[in-house]
Short mmCIF file of C-alpha atoms and ligand atoms in Angstrom, two decimals:
data_model
loop_
_atom_site.label_atom_id
_atom_site.label_comp_id
_atom_site.label_asym_id
_atom_site.label_seq_id
_atom_site.Cartn_x
_atom_site.Cartn_y
_atom_site.Cartn_z
CA UNK A 1 -119.95 122.10 120.22
CA UNK A 2 -123.37 121.16 121.79
CA UNK A 3 -126.22 118.77 121.03
CA UNK A 4 -124.38 116.50 118.85
CA UNK A 5 -125.60 113.60 121.08
CA UNK A 6 -128.94 113.03 122.72
CA UNK A 7 -127.19 111.94 126.03
CA UNK A 8 -123.62 111.64 127.33
CA UNK A 9 -122.56 109.58 130.31
CA UNK A 10 -119.51 111.34 131.69
CA UNK A 11 -116.60 109.98 133.78
CA UNK A 12 -118.30 106.69 134.71
CA UNK A 13 -116.14 103.56 135.39
CA UNK A 14 -117.52 101.66 132.24
CA UNK A 15 -117.41 97.87 132.00
CA UNK A 16 -115.68 97.46 128.65
CA UNK A 17 -113.80 94.27 127.20
CA UNK A 18 -114.01 92.86 130.84
CA UNK A 19 -112.51 95.58 132.50
CA UNK A 20 -113.46 98.89 134.02
CA UNK A 21 -112.37 101.88 132.27
CA UNK A 22 -112.85 105.46 133.20
CA UNK A 23 -114.49 106.87 130.08
CA UNK A 24 -117.36 108.69 128.37
CA UNK A 25 -120.36 107.03 126.39
CA UNK A 26 -122.11 109.11 123.85
CA UNK A 27 -125.57 107.94 122.81
CA UNK A 28 -127.58 108.99 119.76
CA UNK A 29 -130.88 107.53 118.51
CA UNK A 30 -131.02 104.83 121.01
CA UNK A 31 -127.33 103.52 120.19
CA UNK A 32 -123.91 103.83 121.66
CA UNK A 33 -122.39 106.05 119.35
CA UNK A 34 -118.91 106.75 120.85
CA UNK A 35 -116.84 105.41 123.58
CA UNK A 36 -114.03 107.49 124.73
CA UNK A 37 -112.91 110.77 126.46
CA UNK A 38 -115.18 113.23 124.82
CA UNK A 39 -114.71 116.94 124.40
CA UNK A 40 -118.07 117.11 122.60
CA UNK A 41 -121.15 118.13 124.68
CA UNK A 42 -124.77 117.46 124.79
CA UNK A 43 -127.65 119.23 126.17
CA UNK A 44 -128.03 116.09 128.44
CA UNK A 45 -125.05 114.85 130.41
CA UNK A 46 -125.32 112.19 133.18
CA UNK A 47 -122.39 112.57 135.62
CA UNK A 48 -121.37 108.86 136.51
CA UNK A 49 -118.26 109.99 138.63
CA UNK A 50 -117.77 107.29 141.26
CA UNK A 51 -120.44 104.99 139.67
CA UNK A 52 -119.99 101.94 137.43
CA UNK A 53 -121.68 101.64 133.98
CA UNK A 54 -122.62 98.24 133.01
CA UNK A 55 -124.26 96.97 130.06
CA UNK A 56 -128.07 96.75 130.65
CA UNK A 57 -128.96 93.96 133.10
CA UNK A 58 -131.16 91.05 131.62
CA UNK A 59 -133.44 89.07 133.68
CA UNK A 60 -134.33 85.87 131.58
CA UNK A 61 -137.23 84.82 133.91
CA UNK A 62 -140.22 86.84 134.96
CA UNK A 63 -143.98 86.32 135.26
CA UNK A 64 -145.97 89.42 134.73
CA UNK A 65 -149.18 87.60 134.87
CA UNK A 66 -151.10 89.46 131.98
CA UNK A 67 -153.60 88.35 130.83
CA UNK A 68 -155.32 86.58 133.61
CA UNK A 69 -154.16 87.82 136.87
CA UNK A 70 -153.65 91.45 136.40
CA UNK A 71 -154.59 92.07 139.93
CA UNK A 72 -151.26 90.45 140.93
CA UNK A 73 -149.33 92.08 138.24
CA UNK A 74 -149.42 93.40 134.78
CA UNK A 75 -146.74 94.13 132.00
CA UNK A 76 -146.64 97.88 132.90
CA UNK A 77 -146.21 97.24 136.77
CA UNK A 78 -143.64 94.41 136.41
CA UNK A 79 -141.49 96.37 133.91
CA UNK A 80 -141.80 99.30 136.21
CA UNK A 81 -140.29 97.30 138.96
CA UNK A 82 -137.67 95.93 136.62
CA UNK A 83 -136.42 99.36 135.71
CA UNK A 84 -136.30 100.47 139.33
CA UNK A 85 -134.26 97.56 140.00
CA UNK A 86 -131.82 98.34 137.26
CA UNK A 87 -132.94 95.83 134.68
CA UNK A 88 -133.34 96.81 131.12
CA UNK A 89 -134.71 93.50 129.48
CA UNK A 90 -136.97 90.71 130.49
CA UNK A 91 -137.88 87.29 129.10
CA UNK A 92 -141.61 86.69 130.28
CA UNK A 93 -143.30 83.52 130.95
CA UNK A 94 -146.28 81.93 129.29
CA UNK A 95 -148.11 80.50 132.22
CA UNK A 96 -150.72 83.34 132.06
CA UNK A 97 -154.46 82.76 131.76
CA UNK A 98 -154.97 82.03 129.02
CA UNK A 99 -151.49 80.62 128.49
CA UNK A 100 -149.32 81.94 125.80
CA UNK A 101 -149.31 78.69 123.85
CA UNK A 102 -150.70 79.66 120.44
CA UNK A 103 -150.02 82.31 117.82
CA UNK A 104 -153.15 84.45 118.75
CA UNK A 105 -152.26 84.60 122.45
CA UNK A 106 -148.58 85.43 121.44
CA UNK A 107 -149.46 88.14 119.21
CA UNK A 108 -152.23 89.52 121.98
CA UNK A 109 -149.36 89.71 124.37
CA UNK A 110 -147.07 91.52 122.06
CA UNK A 111 -150.08 94.03 121.40
CA UNK A 112 -150.52 94.47 125.20
CA UNK A 113 -146.86 95.06 125.77
CA UNK A 114 -146.76 97.82 122.97
CA UNK A 115 -146.06 101.31 124.52
CA UNK A 116 -146.70 99.88 128.03
CA UNK A 117 -143.61 98.39 129.04
CA UNK A 118 -140.70 100.38 130.72
CA UNK A 119 -137.89 97.88 129.88
CA UNK A 120 -137.29 95.74 126.63
CA UNK A 121 -138.92 92.40 126.48
CA UNK A 122 -139.46 89.23 124.96
CA UNK A 123 -141.87 86.46 125.49
CA UNK A 124 -141.78 82.77 125.91
CA UNK A 125 -144.01 80.33 123.87
CA UNK A 126 -145.70 77.84 126.02
CA UNK A 127 -145.25 74.10 125.09
CA UNK A 128 -148.34 71.81 125.30
CA UNK A 129 -148.50 68.05 124.24
CA UNK A 130 -150.65 69.33 121.22
CA UNK A 131 -148.58 72.40 119.78
CA UNK A 132 -145.60 70.74 118.60
CA UNK A 133 -146.15 71.72 115.03
CA UNK A 134 -146.30 75.36 116.07
CA UNK A 135 -143.09 75.01 117.92
CA UNK A 136 -141.23 73.83 114.73
CA UNK A 137 -142.02 77.35 113.21
CA UNK A 138 -141.19 79.83 115.62
CA UNK A 139 -137.87 81.27 114.07
CA UNK A 140 -138.28 84.80 113.29
CA UNK A 141 -141.42 85.41 115.33
CA UNK A 142 -141.14 88.86 116.75
CA UNK A 143 -140.34 89.23 120.39
CA UNK A 144 -140.00 85.58 121.03
CA UNK A 145 -137.16 84.44 123.25
CA UNK A 146 -137.81 80.53 123.15
CA UNK A 147 -140.21 77.90 124.19
CA UNK A 148 -140.98 77.24 127.84
CA UNK A 149 -141.78 73.69 128.98
CA UNK A 150 -143.21 72.96 132.39
CA UNK A 151 -142.06 69.27 133.09
CA UNK A 152 -143.58 69.41 136.51
CA UNK A 153 -146.75 71.36 137.32
CA UNK A 154 -146.53 74.86 139.05
CA UNK A 155 -148.63 78.01 138.80
CA UNK A 156 -150.92 77.82 135.70
CA UNK A 157 -152.07 74.96 133.56
CA UNK A 158 -148.89 74.38 131.33
CA UNK A 159 -147.68 70.93 131.53
CA UNK A 160 -145.78 68.48 129.40
CA UNK A 161 -144.94 65.61 131.71
CA UNK A 162 -144.89 62.44 129.50
CA UNK A 163 -141.45 61.60 128.26
CA UNK A 164 -142.67 60.98 124.60
CA UNK A 165 -144.29 64.51 124.60
CA UNK A 166 -141.09 66.16 126.19
CA UNK A 167 -138.89 64.35 123.63
CA UNK A 168 -141.52 65.58 120.82
CA UNK A 169 -141.09 69.18 122.17
CA UNK A 170 -137.08 69.12 122.55
CA UNK A 171 -136.74 67.43 119.17
CA UNK A 172 -139.06 69.71 117.09
CA UNK A 173 -138.78 73.01 118.51
CA UNK A 174 -136.60 75.32 116.19
CA UNK A 175 -135.74 77.63 119.27
CA UNK A 176 -134.24 76.84 122.65
CA UNK A 177 -136.51 75.02 124.89
CA UNK A 178 -136.19 76.31 128.58
CA UNK A 179 -137.46 73.93 131.06
CA UNK A 180 -139.00 74.01 134.71
CA UNK A 181 -137.55 70.64 135.50
CA UNK A 182 -139.32 68.54 138.15
CA UNK A 183 -140.54 64.97 137.72
CA UNK A 184 -144.35 65.02 137.70
CA UNK A 185 -144.75 61.58 138.36
CA UNK A 186 -142.35 61.65 141.51
CA UNK A 187 -144.31 64.95 142.47
CA UNK A 188 -147.65 62.85 142.42
CA UNK A 189 -146.11 59.83 144.29
CA UNK A 190 -144.66 62.06 147.10
CA UNK A 191 -147.93 64.03 147.76
CA UNK A 192 -148.02 61.87 150.97
CA UNK A 193 -145.13 64.14 152.25
CA UNK A 194 -147.10 67.38 152.12
CA UNK A 195 -147.84 68.24 155.69
CA UNK A 196 -151.05 70.57 155.87
CA UNK A 197 -150.10 73.95 157.52
CA UNK A 198 -146.25 73.21 157.51
CA UNK A 199 -144.45 74.78 154.55
CA UNK A 200 -141.21 73.24 155.91
CA UNK A 201 -142.67 70.03 154.04
CA UNK A 202 -142.52 71.70 150.67
CA UNK A 203 -138.93 70.66 149.78
CA UNK A 204 -139.79 67.13 151.21
CA UNK A 205 -142.53 66.76 148.77
CA UNK A 206 -140.69 68.37 145.90
CA UNK A 207 -137.39 66.65 146.81
CA UNK A 208 -133.99 66.68 145.31
CA UNK A 209 -134.75 63.34 143.31
CA UNK A 210 -137.70 65.05 141.64
CA UNK A 211 -135.67 67.66 140.29
CA UNK A 212 -132.63 65.50 139.46
CA UNK A 213 -134.86 62.94 137.86
CA UNK A 214 -136.31 65.43 135.48
CA UNK A 215 -132.94 66.94 134.70
CA UNK A 216 -131.39 63.74 133.88
CA UNK A 217 -134.15 62.92 131.40
CA UNK A 218 -134.21 66.32 129.79
CA UNK A 219 -130.43 66.51 129.19
CA UNK A 220 -130.22 62.89 127.69
CA UNK A 221 -133.07 63.87 125.28
CA UNK A 222 -131.45 67.08 124.25
CA UNK A 223 -128.05 64.93 123.77
CA UNK A 224 -129.74 62.38 121.66
CA UNK A 225 -131.38 64.99 119.30
CA UNK A 226 -128.31 67.34 119.61
CA UNK A 227 -130.63 70.15 120.67
CA UNK A 228 -129.99 73.05 122.88
CA UNK A 229 -131.86 73.25 126.15
CA UNK A 230 -131.83 75.62 129.16
CA UNK A 231 -132.63 74.46 132.61
CA UNK A 232 -134.43 77.11 134.68
CA UNK A 233 -133.83 77.63 138.45
CA UNK A 234 -131.64 74.79 139.23
CA UNK A 235 -131.77 74.00 143.04
CA UNK A 236 -129.79 70.75 143.89
CA UNK A 237 -126.18 69.95 144.32
CA UNK A 238 -126.80 66.69 142.40
CA UNK A 239 -128.07 68.75 139.34
CA UNK A 240 -125.13 71.14 139.60
CA UNK A 241 -122.56 68.20 139.60
CA UNK A 242 -124.53 66.46 136.65
CA UNK A 243 -124.83 69.78 134.52
CA UNK A 244 -121.29 70.41 134.96
CA UNK A 245 -120.62 67.30 133.07
CA UNK A 246 -123.09 67.81 130.24
CA UNK A 247 -122.32 71.43 128.97
CA UNK A 248 -122.33 70.77 125.31
CA UNK A 249 -126.34 70.87 124.76
CA UNK A 250 -127.09 72.46 127.90
CA UNK A 251 -126.99 75.79 129.74
CA UNK A 252 -128.73 76.66 133.04
CA UNK A 253 -129.98 79.27 135.58
CA UNK A 254 -129.76 79.89 139.30
CA UNK A 255 -132.03 82.30 141.10
CA UNK A 256 -130.74 84.83 143.73
CA UNK A 257 -133.34 83.47 146.28
CA UNK A 258 -131.73 80.04 146.09
CA UNK A 259 -128.20 81.75 146.53
CA UNK A 260 -129.45 83.88 149.47
CA UNK A 261 -132.03 81.79 151.40
CA UNK A 262 -131.84 78.43 152.67
CA UNK A 263 -133.91 75.90 154.67
CA UNK A 264 -135.04 75.47 157.33
CA UNK A 265 -134.26 79.09 158.35
CA UNK A 266 -136.25 80.78 155.42
CA UNK A 267 -139.34 78.84 156.16
CA UNK A 268 -139.16 79.67 160.04
CA UNK A 269 -138.75 83.53 159.02
CA UNK A 270 -141.15 83.62 156.04
CA UNK A 271 -143.41 80.89 156.22
CA UNK A 272 -145.28 80.20 152.93
CA UNK A 273 -143.90 83.67 151.62
CA UNK A 274 -140.36 81.37 151.06
CA UNK A 275 -142.46 78.74 149.02
CA UNK A 276 -141.62 78.37 145.52
CA UNK A 277 -141.08 75.63 142.99
CA UNK A 278 -138.65 74.18 142.84
CA UNK A 279 -138.36 74.81 146.46
CA UNK A 280 -135.48 76.47 148.38
CA UNK A 281 -133.48 73.70 150.06
CA UNK A 282 -130.90 72.85 152.78
CA UNK A 283 -127.63 74.64 153.10
CA UNK A 284 -125.76 71.71 151.65
CA UNK A 285 -127.58 72.67 148.34
CA UNK A 286 -127.23 76.46 148.71
CA UNK A 287 -123.36 75.92 149.20
CA UNK A 288 -123.08 73.82 146.13
CA UNK A 289 -125.01 76.60 144.08
CA UNK A 290 -122.44 79.00 145.15
CA UNK A 291 -119.62 76.58 143.81
CA UNK A 292 -121.41 76.51 140.60
CA UNK A 293 -121.24 80.41 140.61
CA UNK A 294 -117.62 80.68 141.70
CA UNK A 295 -116.34 78.02 139.13
CA UNK A 296 -118.45 79.80 136.39
CA UNK A 297 -120.45 76.64 135.75
CA UNK A 298 -123.79 78.29 135.95
CA UNK A 299 -124.71 80.39 132.61
CA UNK A 300 -127.28 82.93 133.86
CA UNK A 301 -129.13 84.29 136.91
CA UNK A 302 -132.85 84.87 136.61
CA UNK A 303 -135.21 86.10 139.17
CA UNK A 304 -138.26 83.86 138.54
CA UNK A 305 -140.35 87.01 139.58
CA UNK A 306 -143.53 85.25 140.38
CA UNK A 307 -145.80 87.68 142.34
CA UNK A 308 -148.82 86.37 144.39
CA UNK A 309 -150.97 88.43 146.67
CA UNK A 310 -150.34 88.49 150.33
CA UNK A 311 -153.80 87.18 151.09
CA UNK A 312 -152.98 84.04 148.85
CA UNK A 313 -149.60 83.65 150.43
CA UNK A 314 -151.13 83.70 153.78
CA UNK A 315 -153.49 80.69 152.79
CA UNK A 316 -152.71 77.43 154.86
CA UNK A 317 -149.89 75.33 153.17
CA UNK A 318 -150.31 73.83 150.62
CA UNK A 319 -153.18 76.08 149.50
CA UNK A 320 -150.66 78.97 149.45
CA UNK A 321 -149.34 79.34 145.98
CA UNK A 322 -145.51 79.06 145.11
CA UNK A 323 -143.53 81.99 143.84
CA UNK A 324 -142.17 85.35 144.96
CA UNK A 325 -141.38 88.54 143.29
CA UNK A 326 -137.64 89.48 142.38
CA UNK A 327 -137.20 91.42 139.43
CA UNK A 328 -136.61 94.51 141.34
CA UNK A 329 -134.28 92.97 144.01
CA UNK A 330 -132.20 90.52 141.89
CA UNK A 331 -129.58 93.21 140.91
CA UNK A 332 -129.27 94.88 144.50
CA UNK A 333 -129.14 91.28 146.13
CA UNK A 334 -126.25 90.23 143.81
CA UNK A 335 -124.41 93.48 144.16
CA UNK A 336 -124.43 92.97 147.75
CA UNK A 337 -123.10 89.49 147.27
CA UNK A 338 -120.21 91.00 145.16
CA UNK A 339 -119.33 93.40 148.15
CA UNK A 340 -119.32 90.33 150.26
CA UNK A 341 -116.89 88.51 147.84
CA UNK A 342 -119.29 85.89 146.80
CA UNK A 343 -118.72 86.68 143.30
CA UNK A 344 -116.96 89.16 141.09
CA UNK A 345 -118.49 92.02 139.06
CA UNK A 346 -117.08 90.22 135.94
CA UNK A 347 -119.06 87.21 136.76
CA UNK A 348 -122.14 89.10 137.21
CA UNK A 349 -121.79 90.79 133.90
CA UNK A 350 -121.34 87.33 132.14
CA UNK A 351 -124.20 85.89 134.12
CA UNK A 352 -126.80 88.91 133.46
CA UNK A 353 -125.46 90.62 130.34
CA UNK A 354 -123.37 88.57 127.99
CA UNK A 355 -124.41 85.04 128.43
CA UNK A 356 -128.33 85.74 127.93
CA UNK A 357 -127.10 87.36 124.61
CA UNK A 358 -124.95 84.45 123.57
CA UNK A 359 -127.34 81.75 124.68
CA UNK A 360 -130.54 83.06 123.24
CA UNK A 361 -129.05 85.01 120.41
CA UNK A 362 -130.28 88.60 121.58
CA UNK A 363 -128.99 90.98 118.86
CA UNK A 364 -126.91 94.33 119.82
CA UNK A 365 -127.12 93.91 123.67
CA UNK A 366 -124.93 92.71 126.52
CA UNK A 367 -121.89 94.69 125.88
CA UNK A 368 -120.93 98.34 125.91
CA UNK A 369 -119.70 98.72 122.38
CA UNK A 370 -120.05 101.36 119.68
CA UNK A 371 -123.07 100.47 117.35
CA UNK A 372 -125.03 98.40 120.07
CA UNK A 373 -128.05 99.44 121.71
CA UNK A 374 -127.80 101.95 124.59
CA UNK A 375 -129.17 99.85 127.30
CA UNK A 376 -127.05 100.70 130.37
CA UNK A 377 -127.35 100.17 134.14
CA UNK A 378 -125.47 102.50 136.38
CA UNK A 379 -124.74 101.30 139.84
CA UNK A 380 -123.05 102.69 143.02
CA UNK A 381 -121.28 99.97 144.85
CA UNK A 382 -120.98 101.82 147.94
CA UNK A 383 -124.85 102.89 148.41
CA UNK A 384 -126.38 100.96 151.47
CA UNK A 385 -130.14 100.49 151.31
CA UNK A 386 -132.52 98.62 153.46
CA UNK A 387 -134.97 96.85 151.39
CA UNK A 388 -138.46 97.41 152.19
CA UNK A 389 -141.87 96.03 151.15
CA UNK A 390 -142.81 99.60 150.66
CA UNK A 391 -140.27 100.09 147.89
CA UNK A 392 -141.83 97.21 145.81
CA UNK A 393 -143.48 98.44 142.56
CA UNK A 394 -144.66 95.06 141.98
CA UNK A 395 -148.70 94.95 142.52
CA UNK A 396 -148.18 92.20 145.22
CA UNK A 397 -146.57 94.90 147.52
CA UNK A 398 -144.13 92.32 149.26
CA UNK A 399 -140.41 90.91 148.90
CA UNK A 400 -138.88 88.00 150.68
CA UNK A 401 -136.14 90.61 151.33
CA UNK A 402 -138.10 93.03 153.42
CA UNK A 403 -135.47 94.54 156.05
CA UNK A 404 -132.71 92.94 154.18
CA UNK A 405 -129.86 95.34 154.11
CA UNK A 406 -127.76 95.69 150.92
CA UNK A 407 -124.56 97.42 150.04
CA UNK A 408 -124.48 98.14 146.19
CA UNK A 409 -127.63 99.56 144.25
CA UNK A 410 -128.53 100.68 140.95
CA UNK A 411 -128.85 104.40 140.37
CA UNK A 412 -129.87 104.78 136.98
CA UNK A 413 -131.50 102.61 134.16
CA UNK A 414 -130.96 103.64 130.56
CA UNK A 415 -133.20 101.84 128.01
CA UNK A 416 -132.72 102.38 124.29
CA UNK A 417 -130.75 105.56 124.96
CA UNK A 418 -133.20 107.28 127.52
CA UNK A 419 -132.83 107.56 131.17
CA UNK A 420 -135.77 105.61 132.65
CA UNK A 421 -134.88 105.44 136.07
CA UNK A 422 -132.89 107.84 138.17
CA UNK A 423 -132.30 107.74 142.02
CA UNK A 424 -135.21 105.35 142.50
CA UNK A 425 -137.70 107.21 140.36
CA UNK A 426 -139.13 106.13 137.02
CA UNK A 427 -138.54 109.34 134.96
CA UNK A 428 -139.73 108.28 131.57
CA UNK A 429 -142.76 106.34 130.30
CA UNK A 430 -142.97 102.92 128.68
CA UNK A 431 -140.01 103.09 126.16
CA UNK A 432 -139.63 99.38 126.07
CA UNK A 433 -139.21 97.53 122.83
CA UNK A 434 -139.51 93.78 121.80
CA UNK A 435 -135.95 92.19 121.51
CA UNK A 436 -134.59 91.03 118.49
CA UNK A 437 -132.99 87.63 117.95
O1 DOR B 501 -142.61 78.98 142.26
C1 DOR B 501 -142.94 79.21 141.11
N1 DOR B 501 -143.91 80.09 140.71
N2 DOR B 501 -142.43 78.50 140.18
C2 DOR B 501 -142.77 78.52 138.95
O2 DOR B 501 -142.34 78.10 138.16
C3 DOR B 501 -143.91 79.29 138.44
C4 DOR B 501 -144.05 80.48 139.54
C5 DOR B 501 -145.23 81.24 139.18
O3 DOR B 501 -145.82 81.57 137.91
O4 DOR B 501 -146.11 81.56 140.18
#
């Protein structure tokens, strides 16, 4: 028999029910139709011998800069970088210009994404002190993953820094509120710690207490109203210890850069190219973030892909903007950490496939299961690659991991049943669709 299926993934080691199982996966009309040793055929077979087949990797924090800064990135280039890195779905952030903080801008972004994105996508709705009424009516909004609240200012103009406004947003939103957790008052008070021309002072200015103070505040509010919040890019040992005791209403994210780089080395080596918010901190924080991964206290990994041009990053600190690209490197970096026994493959799948679906309520993704969407990431744990700036598809054209050697690499990305990346090349155009919740 032939042509029964659109695509068959043969002989892969497939991640099913928490175990790797040598089996085949048959795909039809964008869905996983059958899992099992198949004698059936298809005109299209992907030989996954010696490869691992994972549910599609989901990056729950990217900034693709459209509209507003499309010279840095756009929805097409950012999502191209995503699939090259084995990522099948992204949550994109609202600190664009104009910000995505009303329905008109939200729908414009959905229109811009249509037939241009290579991976599946959802967009955050940005919170402001004025749009609380709107935040109470987001349920069912197509392509919306939740509300983003900047409690401390970062790139862009979105900011909800007053406690009464933060409380209004968290208590009224009918979707999960994801928070950039830094205390704006402390940020302003500590500006005196900024040393012009010395990016080493970045984590002195935006210190651990600045993050912890904000996190304590938002967690208390969430608990008071029994609302679900998600704390983005947690960076301090104090927050890890605190959040470990407050899991009922709160989930949280760590980024691969905070698990791979630490101060002062990263600033010695990369200068302001290592500058981001919240900052990369000393090794004692890095070590505790790894404890959070080991003990499965952290819920998701997100890249906080935040591209800026080389020219801007080369400006004298603090004129240099905060942020670094990461959507293309998040999986290779984490696979390398798996090969170095810093975490298990099982933990990675929970952090980047299953938990994003559970926390945000994404439908039919996160697992290799019959009837689920055919989003798959195929990896080769033995493939060694030296990451290079020239490989980066993001318009910014650089990575903090230039010349970083990894073992473990994605070799194919399958989105909605079609192979969109194979052996480092994009082989199908813009098949991404909005995620359903
Ligand atoms: O470093 C950062 N850059 N942190 C953020 O929260 C925003 C991001 C950006 O958009 O550039």
